[in-house]
mmCIF file with all atom_site columns, C-alpha atoms in Angstrom:
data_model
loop_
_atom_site.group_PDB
_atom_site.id
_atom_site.type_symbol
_atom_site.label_atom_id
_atom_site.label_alt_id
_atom_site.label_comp_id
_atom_site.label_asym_id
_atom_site.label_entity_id
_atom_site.label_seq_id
_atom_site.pdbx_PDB_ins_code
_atom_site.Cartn_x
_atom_site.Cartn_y
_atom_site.Cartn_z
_atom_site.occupancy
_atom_site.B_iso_or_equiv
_atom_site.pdbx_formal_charge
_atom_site.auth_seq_id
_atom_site.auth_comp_id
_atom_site.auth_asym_id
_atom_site.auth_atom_id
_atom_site.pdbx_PDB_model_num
ATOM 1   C CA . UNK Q 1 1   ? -21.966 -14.753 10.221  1.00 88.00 ? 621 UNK Q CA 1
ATOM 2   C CA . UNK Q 1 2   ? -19.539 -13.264 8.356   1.00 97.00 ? 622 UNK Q CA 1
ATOM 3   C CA . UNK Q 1 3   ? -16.628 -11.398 9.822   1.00 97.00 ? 623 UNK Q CA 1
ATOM 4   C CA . UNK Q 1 4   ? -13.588 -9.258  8.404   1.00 98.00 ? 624 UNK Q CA 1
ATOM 5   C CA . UNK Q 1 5   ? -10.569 -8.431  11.012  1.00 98.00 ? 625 UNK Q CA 1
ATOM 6   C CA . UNK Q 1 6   ? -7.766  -5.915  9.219   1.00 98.00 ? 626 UNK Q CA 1
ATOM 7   C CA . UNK Q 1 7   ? -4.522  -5.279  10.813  1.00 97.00 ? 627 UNK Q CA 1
ATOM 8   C CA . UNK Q 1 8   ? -1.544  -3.628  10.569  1.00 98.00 ? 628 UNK Q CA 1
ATOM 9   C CA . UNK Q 1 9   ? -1.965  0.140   10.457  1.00 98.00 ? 629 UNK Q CA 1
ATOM 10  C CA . UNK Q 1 10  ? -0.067  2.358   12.307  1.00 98.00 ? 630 UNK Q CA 1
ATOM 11  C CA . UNK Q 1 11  ? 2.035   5.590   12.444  1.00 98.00 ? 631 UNK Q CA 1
ATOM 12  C CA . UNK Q 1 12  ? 4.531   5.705   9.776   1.00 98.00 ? 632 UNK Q CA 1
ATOM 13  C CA . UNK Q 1 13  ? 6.985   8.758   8.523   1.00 98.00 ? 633 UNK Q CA 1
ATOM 14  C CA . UNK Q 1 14  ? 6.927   9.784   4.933   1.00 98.00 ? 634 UNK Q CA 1
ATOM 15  C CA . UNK Q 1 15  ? 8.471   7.097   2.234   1.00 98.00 ? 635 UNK Q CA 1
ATOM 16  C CA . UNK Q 1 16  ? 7.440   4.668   4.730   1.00 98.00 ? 636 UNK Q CA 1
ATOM 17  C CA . UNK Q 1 17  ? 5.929   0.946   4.402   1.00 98.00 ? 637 UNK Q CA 1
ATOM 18  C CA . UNK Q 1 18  ? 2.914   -0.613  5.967   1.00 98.00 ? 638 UNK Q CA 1
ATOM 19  C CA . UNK Q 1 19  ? 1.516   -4.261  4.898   1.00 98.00 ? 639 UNK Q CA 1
ATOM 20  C CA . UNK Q 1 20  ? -2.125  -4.276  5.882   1.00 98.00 ? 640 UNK Q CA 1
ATOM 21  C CA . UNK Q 1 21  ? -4.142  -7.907  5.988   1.00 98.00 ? 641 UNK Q CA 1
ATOM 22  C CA . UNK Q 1 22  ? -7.335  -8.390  6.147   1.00 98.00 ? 642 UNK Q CA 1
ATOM 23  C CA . UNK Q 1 23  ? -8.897  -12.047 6.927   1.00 97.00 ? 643 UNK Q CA 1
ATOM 24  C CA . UNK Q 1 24  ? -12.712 -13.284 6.232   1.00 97.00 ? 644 UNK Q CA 1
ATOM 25  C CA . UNK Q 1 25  ? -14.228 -16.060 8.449   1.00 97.00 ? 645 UNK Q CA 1
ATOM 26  C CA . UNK Q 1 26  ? -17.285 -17.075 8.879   1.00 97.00 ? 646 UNK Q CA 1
ATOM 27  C CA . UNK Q 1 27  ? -20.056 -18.578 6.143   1.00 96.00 ? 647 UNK Q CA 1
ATOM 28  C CA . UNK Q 1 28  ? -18.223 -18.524 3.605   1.00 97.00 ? 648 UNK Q CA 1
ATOM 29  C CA . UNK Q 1 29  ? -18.358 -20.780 0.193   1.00 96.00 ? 649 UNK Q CA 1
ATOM 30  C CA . UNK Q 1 30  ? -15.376 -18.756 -1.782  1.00 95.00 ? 650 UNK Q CA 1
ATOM 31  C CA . UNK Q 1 31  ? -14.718 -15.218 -2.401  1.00 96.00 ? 651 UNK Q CA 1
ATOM 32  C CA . UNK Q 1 32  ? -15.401 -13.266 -5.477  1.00 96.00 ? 652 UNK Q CA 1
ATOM 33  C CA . UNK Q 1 33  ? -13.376 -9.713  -5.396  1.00 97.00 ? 653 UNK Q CA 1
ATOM 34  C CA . UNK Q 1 34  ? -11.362 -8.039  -2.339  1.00 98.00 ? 654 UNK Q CA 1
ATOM 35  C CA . UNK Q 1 35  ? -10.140 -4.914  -1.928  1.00 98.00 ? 655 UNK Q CA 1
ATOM 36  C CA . UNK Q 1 36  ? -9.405  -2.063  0.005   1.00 98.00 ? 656 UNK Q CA 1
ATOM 37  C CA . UNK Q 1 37  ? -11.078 1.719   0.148   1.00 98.00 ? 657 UNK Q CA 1
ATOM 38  C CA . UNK Q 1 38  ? -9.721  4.141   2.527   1.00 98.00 ? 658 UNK Q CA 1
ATOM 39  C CA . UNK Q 1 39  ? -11.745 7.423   3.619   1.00 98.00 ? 659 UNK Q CA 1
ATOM 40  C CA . UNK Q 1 40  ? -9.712  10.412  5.114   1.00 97.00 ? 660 UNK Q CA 1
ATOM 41  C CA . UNK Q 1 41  ? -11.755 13.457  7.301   1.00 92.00 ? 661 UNK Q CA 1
ATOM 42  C CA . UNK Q 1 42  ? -14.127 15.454  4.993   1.00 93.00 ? 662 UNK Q CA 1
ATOM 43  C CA . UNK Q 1 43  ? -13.416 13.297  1.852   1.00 96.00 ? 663 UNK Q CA 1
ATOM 44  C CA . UNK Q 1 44  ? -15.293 10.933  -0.016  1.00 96.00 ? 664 UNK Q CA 1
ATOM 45  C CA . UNK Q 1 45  ? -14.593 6.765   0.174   1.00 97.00 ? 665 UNK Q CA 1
ATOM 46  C CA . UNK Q 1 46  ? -12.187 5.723   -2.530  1.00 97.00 ? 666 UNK Q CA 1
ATOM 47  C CA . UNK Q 1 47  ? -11.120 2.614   -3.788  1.00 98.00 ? 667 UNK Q CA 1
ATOM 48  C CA . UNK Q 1 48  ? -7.437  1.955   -3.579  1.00 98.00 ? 668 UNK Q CA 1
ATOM 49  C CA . UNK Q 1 49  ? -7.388  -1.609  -4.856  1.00 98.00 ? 669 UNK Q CA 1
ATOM 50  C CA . UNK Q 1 50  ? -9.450  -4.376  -5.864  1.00 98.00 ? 670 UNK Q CA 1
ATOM 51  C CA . UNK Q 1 51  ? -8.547  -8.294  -6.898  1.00 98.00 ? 671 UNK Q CA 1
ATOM 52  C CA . UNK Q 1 52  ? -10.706 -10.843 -8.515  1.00 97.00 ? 672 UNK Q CA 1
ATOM 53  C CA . UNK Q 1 53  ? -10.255 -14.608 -7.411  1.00 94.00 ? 673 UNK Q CA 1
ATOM 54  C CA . UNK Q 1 54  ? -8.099  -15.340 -10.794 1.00 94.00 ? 674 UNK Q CA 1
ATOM 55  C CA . UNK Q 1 55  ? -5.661  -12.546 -9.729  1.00 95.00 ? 675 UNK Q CA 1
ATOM 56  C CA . UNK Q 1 56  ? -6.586  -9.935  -11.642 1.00 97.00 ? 676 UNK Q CA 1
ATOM 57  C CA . UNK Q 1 57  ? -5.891  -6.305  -9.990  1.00 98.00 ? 677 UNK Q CA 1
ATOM 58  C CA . UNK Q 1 58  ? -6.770  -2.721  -10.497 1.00 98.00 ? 678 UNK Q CA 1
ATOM 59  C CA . UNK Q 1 59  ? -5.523  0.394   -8.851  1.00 98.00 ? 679 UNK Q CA 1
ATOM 60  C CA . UNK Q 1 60  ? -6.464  4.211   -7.997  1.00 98.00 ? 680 UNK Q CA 1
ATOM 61  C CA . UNK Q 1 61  ? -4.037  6.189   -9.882  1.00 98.00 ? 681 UNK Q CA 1
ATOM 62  C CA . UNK Q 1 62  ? -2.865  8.132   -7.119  1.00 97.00 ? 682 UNK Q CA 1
ATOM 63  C CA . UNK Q 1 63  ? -0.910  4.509   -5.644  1.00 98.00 ? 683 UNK Q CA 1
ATOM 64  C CA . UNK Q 1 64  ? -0.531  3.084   -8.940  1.00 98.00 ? 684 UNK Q CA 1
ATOM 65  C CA . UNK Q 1 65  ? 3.459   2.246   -8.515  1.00 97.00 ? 685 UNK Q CA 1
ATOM 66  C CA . UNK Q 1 66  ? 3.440   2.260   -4.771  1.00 98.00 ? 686 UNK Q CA 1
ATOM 67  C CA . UNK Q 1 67  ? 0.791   -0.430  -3.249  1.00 98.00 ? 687 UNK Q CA 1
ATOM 68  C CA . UNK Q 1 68  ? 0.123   -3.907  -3.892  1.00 98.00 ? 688 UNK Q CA 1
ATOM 69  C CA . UNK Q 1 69  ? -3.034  -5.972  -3.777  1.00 98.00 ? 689 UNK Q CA 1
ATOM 70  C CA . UNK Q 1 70  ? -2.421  -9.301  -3.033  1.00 97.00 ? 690 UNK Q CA 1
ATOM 71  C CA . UNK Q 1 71  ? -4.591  -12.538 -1.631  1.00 97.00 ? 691 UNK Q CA 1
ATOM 72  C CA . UNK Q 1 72  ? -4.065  -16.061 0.066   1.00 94.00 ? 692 UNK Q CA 1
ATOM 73  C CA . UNK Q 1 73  ? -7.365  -17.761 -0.816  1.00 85.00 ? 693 UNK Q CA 1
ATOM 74  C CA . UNK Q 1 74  ? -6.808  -20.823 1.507   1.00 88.00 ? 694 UNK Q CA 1
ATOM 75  C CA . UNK Q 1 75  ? -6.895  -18.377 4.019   1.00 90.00 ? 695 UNK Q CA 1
ATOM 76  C CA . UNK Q 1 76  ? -9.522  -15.924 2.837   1.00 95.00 ? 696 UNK Q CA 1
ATOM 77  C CA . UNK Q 1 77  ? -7.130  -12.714 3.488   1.00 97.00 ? 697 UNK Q CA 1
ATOM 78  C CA . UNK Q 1 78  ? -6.338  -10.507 1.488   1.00 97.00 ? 698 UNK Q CA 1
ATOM 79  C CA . UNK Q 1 79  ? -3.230  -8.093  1.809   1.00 98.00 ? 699 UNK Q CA 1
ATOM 80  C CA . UNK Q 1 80  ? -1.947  -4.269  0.646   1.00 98.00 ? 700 UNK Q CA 1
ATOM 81  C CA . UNK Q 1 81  ? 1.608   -3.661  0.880   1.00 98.00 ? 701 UNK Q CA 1
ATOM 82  C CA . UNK Q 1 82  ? 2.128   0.232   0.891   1.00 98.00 ? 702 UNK Q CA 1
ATOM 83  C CA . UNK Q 1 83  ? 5.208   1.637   0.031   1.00 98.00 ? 703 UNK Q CA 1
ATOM 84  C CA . UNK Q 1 84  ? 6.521   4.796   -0.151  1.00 98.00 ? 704 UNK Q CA 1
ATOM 85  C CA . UNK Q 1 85  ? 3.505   6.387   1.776   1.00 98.00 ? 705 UNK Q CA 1
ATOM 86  C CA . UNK Q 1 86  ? 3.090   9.766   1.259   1.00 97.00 ? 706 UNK Q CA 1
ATOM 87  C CA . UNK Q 1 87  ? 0.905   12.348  4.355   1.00 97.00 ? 707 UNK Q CA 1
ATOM 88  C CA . UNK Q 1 88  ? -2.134  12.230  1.651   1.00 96.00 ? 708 UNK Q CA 1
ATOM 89  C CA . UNK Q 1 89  ? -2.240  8.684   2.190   1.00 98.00 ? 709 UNK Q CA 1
ATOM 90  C CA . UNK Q 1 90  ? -3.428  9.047   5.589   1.00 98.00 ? 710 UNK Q CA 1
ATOM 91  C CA . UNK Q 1 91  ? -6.802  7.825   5.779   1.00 98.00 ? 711 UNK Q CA 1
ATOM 92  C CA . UNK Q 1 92  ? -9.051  4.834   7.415   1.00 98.00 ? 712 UNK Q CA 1
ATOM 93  C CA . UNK Q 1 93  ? -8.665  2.073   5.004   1.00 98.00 ? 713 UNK Q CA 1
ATOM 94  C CA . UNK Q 1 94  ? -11.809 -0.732  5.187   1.00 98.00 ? 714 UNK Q CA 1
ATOM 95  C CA . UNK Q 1 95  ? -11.634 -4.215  3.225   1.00 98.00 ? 715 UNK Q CA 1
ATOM 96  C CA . UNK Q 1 96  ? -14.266 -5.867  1.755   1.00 98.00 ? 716 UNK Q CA 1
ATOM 97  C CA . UNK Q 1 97  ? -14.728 -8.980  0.331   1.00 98.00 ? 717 UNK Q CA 1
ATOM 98  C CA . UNK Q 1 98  ? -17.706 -10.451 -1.828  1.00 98.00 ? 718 UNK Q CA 1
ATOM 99  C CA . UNK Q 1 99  ? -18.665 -13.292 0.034   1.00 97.00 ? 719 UNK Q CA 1
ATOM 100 C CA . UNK Q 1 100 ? -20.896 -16.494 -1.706  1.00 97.00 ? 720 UNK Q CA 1
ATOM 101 C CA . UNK Q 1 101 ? -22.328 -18.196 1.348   1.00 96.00 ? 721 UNK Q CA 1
ATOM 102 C CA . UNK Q 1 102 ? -22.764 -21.966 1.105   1.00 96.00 ? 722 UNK Q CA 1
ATOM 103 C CA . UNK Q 1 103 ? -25.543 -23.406 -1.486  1.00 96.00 ? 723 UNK Q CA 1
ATOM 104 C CA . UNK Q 1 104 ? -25.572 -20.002 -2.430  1.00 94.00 ? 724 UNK Q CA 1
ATOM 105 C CA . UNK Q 1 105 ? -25.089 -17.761 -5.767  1.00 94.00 ? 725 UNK Q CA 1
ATOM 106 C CA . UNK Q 1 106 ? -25.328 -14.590 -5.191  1.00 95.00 ? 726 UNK Q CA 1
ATOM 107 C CA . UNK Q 1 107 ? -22.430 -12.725 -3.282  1.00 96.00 ? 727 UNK Q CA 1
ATOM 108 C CA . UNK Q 1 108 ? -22.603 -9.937  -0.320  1.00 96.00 ? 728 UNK Q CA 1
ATOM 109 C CA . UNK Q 1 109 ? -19.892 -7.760  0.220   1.00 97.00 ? 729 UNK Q CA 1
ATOM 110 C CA . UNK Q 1 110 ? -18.776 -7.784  3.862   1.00 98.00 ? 730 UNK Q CA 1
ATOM 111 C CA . UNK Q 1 111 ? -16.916 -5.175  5.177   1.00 98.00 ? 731 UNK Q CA 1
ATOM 112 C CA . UNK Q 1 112 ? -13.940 -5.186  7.543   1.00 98.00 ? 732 UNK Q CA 1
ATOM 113 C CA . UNK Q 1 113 ? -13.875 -2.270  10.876  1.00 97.00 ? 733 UNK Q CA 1
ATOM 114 C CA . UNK Q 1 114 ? -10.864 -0.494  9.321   1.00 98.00 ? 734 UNK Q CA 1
ATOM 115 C CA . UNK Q 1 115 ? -7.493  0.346   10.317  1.00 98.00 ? 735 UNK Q CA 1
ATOM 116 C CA . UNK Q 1 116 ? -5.879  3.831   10.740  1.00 98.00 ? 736 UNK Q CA 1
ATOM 117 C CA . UNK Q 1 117 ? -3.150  4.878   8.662   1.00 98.00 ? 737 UNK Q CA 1
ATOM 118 C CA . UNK Q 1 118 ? -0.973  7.794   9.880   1.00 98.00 ? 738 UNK Q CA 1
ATOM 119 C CA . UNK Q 1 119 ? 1.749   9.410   7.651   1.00 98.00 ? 739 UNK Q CA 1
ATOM 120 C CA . UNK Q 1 120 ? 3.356   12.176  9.287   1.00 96.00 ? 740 UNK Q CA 1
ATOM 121 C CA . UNK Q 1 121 ? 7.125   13.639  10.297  1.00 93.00 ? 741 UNK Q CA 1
#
């Protein structure tokens, strides 16, 4: 009941920009942490970025400088501006958001369906 739709990827040359979104809907109480991982062919998920509900952010050091974690939590969506994108960046990046469901707790991390990210000349 739960549901994560990202947007926003595309093909971009080198020292390009992107702003990906990502919105939640569904059961939802309130949101603990959001964030984005991104998986390229052959490699191993990473996380790129993460934000608590107070704000607070963390980075991979490999974007540290050049993306920004951000999050509108009257609308459940959270966002990464990327800036100066680089061909490494290329990758599938997936949100996720901890979800508490209503009368509930605990929180489930939800997952959005991804959205490609091209850098290339």
């Amino acid at each position: 009941q739960v549901q994560l739709v990202e947007s926003g990827g595309g093909l971009v040359q080198p020292e390009g920009s992107l702003r990906l979104s990502c919105a939640a809907s569904g059961n939802i109480f309130r949101i603990n942490d959001m964030g984005w991982y991104r998986q390229a062919p052959g490699k191993e998920r990473e996380l790129v970025a993460a934000i608590t509900s107070g704000g607070r952010t963390n980075y991979a050091d490999s974007v540290k400088g050049r993306f920004t974690i951000s999050r509108h939590n009257a609308e459940n969506t959270v966002y990464l501006q990327v800036n100066s994108l680089k061909p490494e960046d290329t990758a599938v990046y997936y949100c996720y958001a901890e979800v508490i469901p209503p009368y509930r707790t605990d929180w489930e991390r939800h997952w959005g369906q991804g959205t490609q990210v091209t850098v290339s000349s």
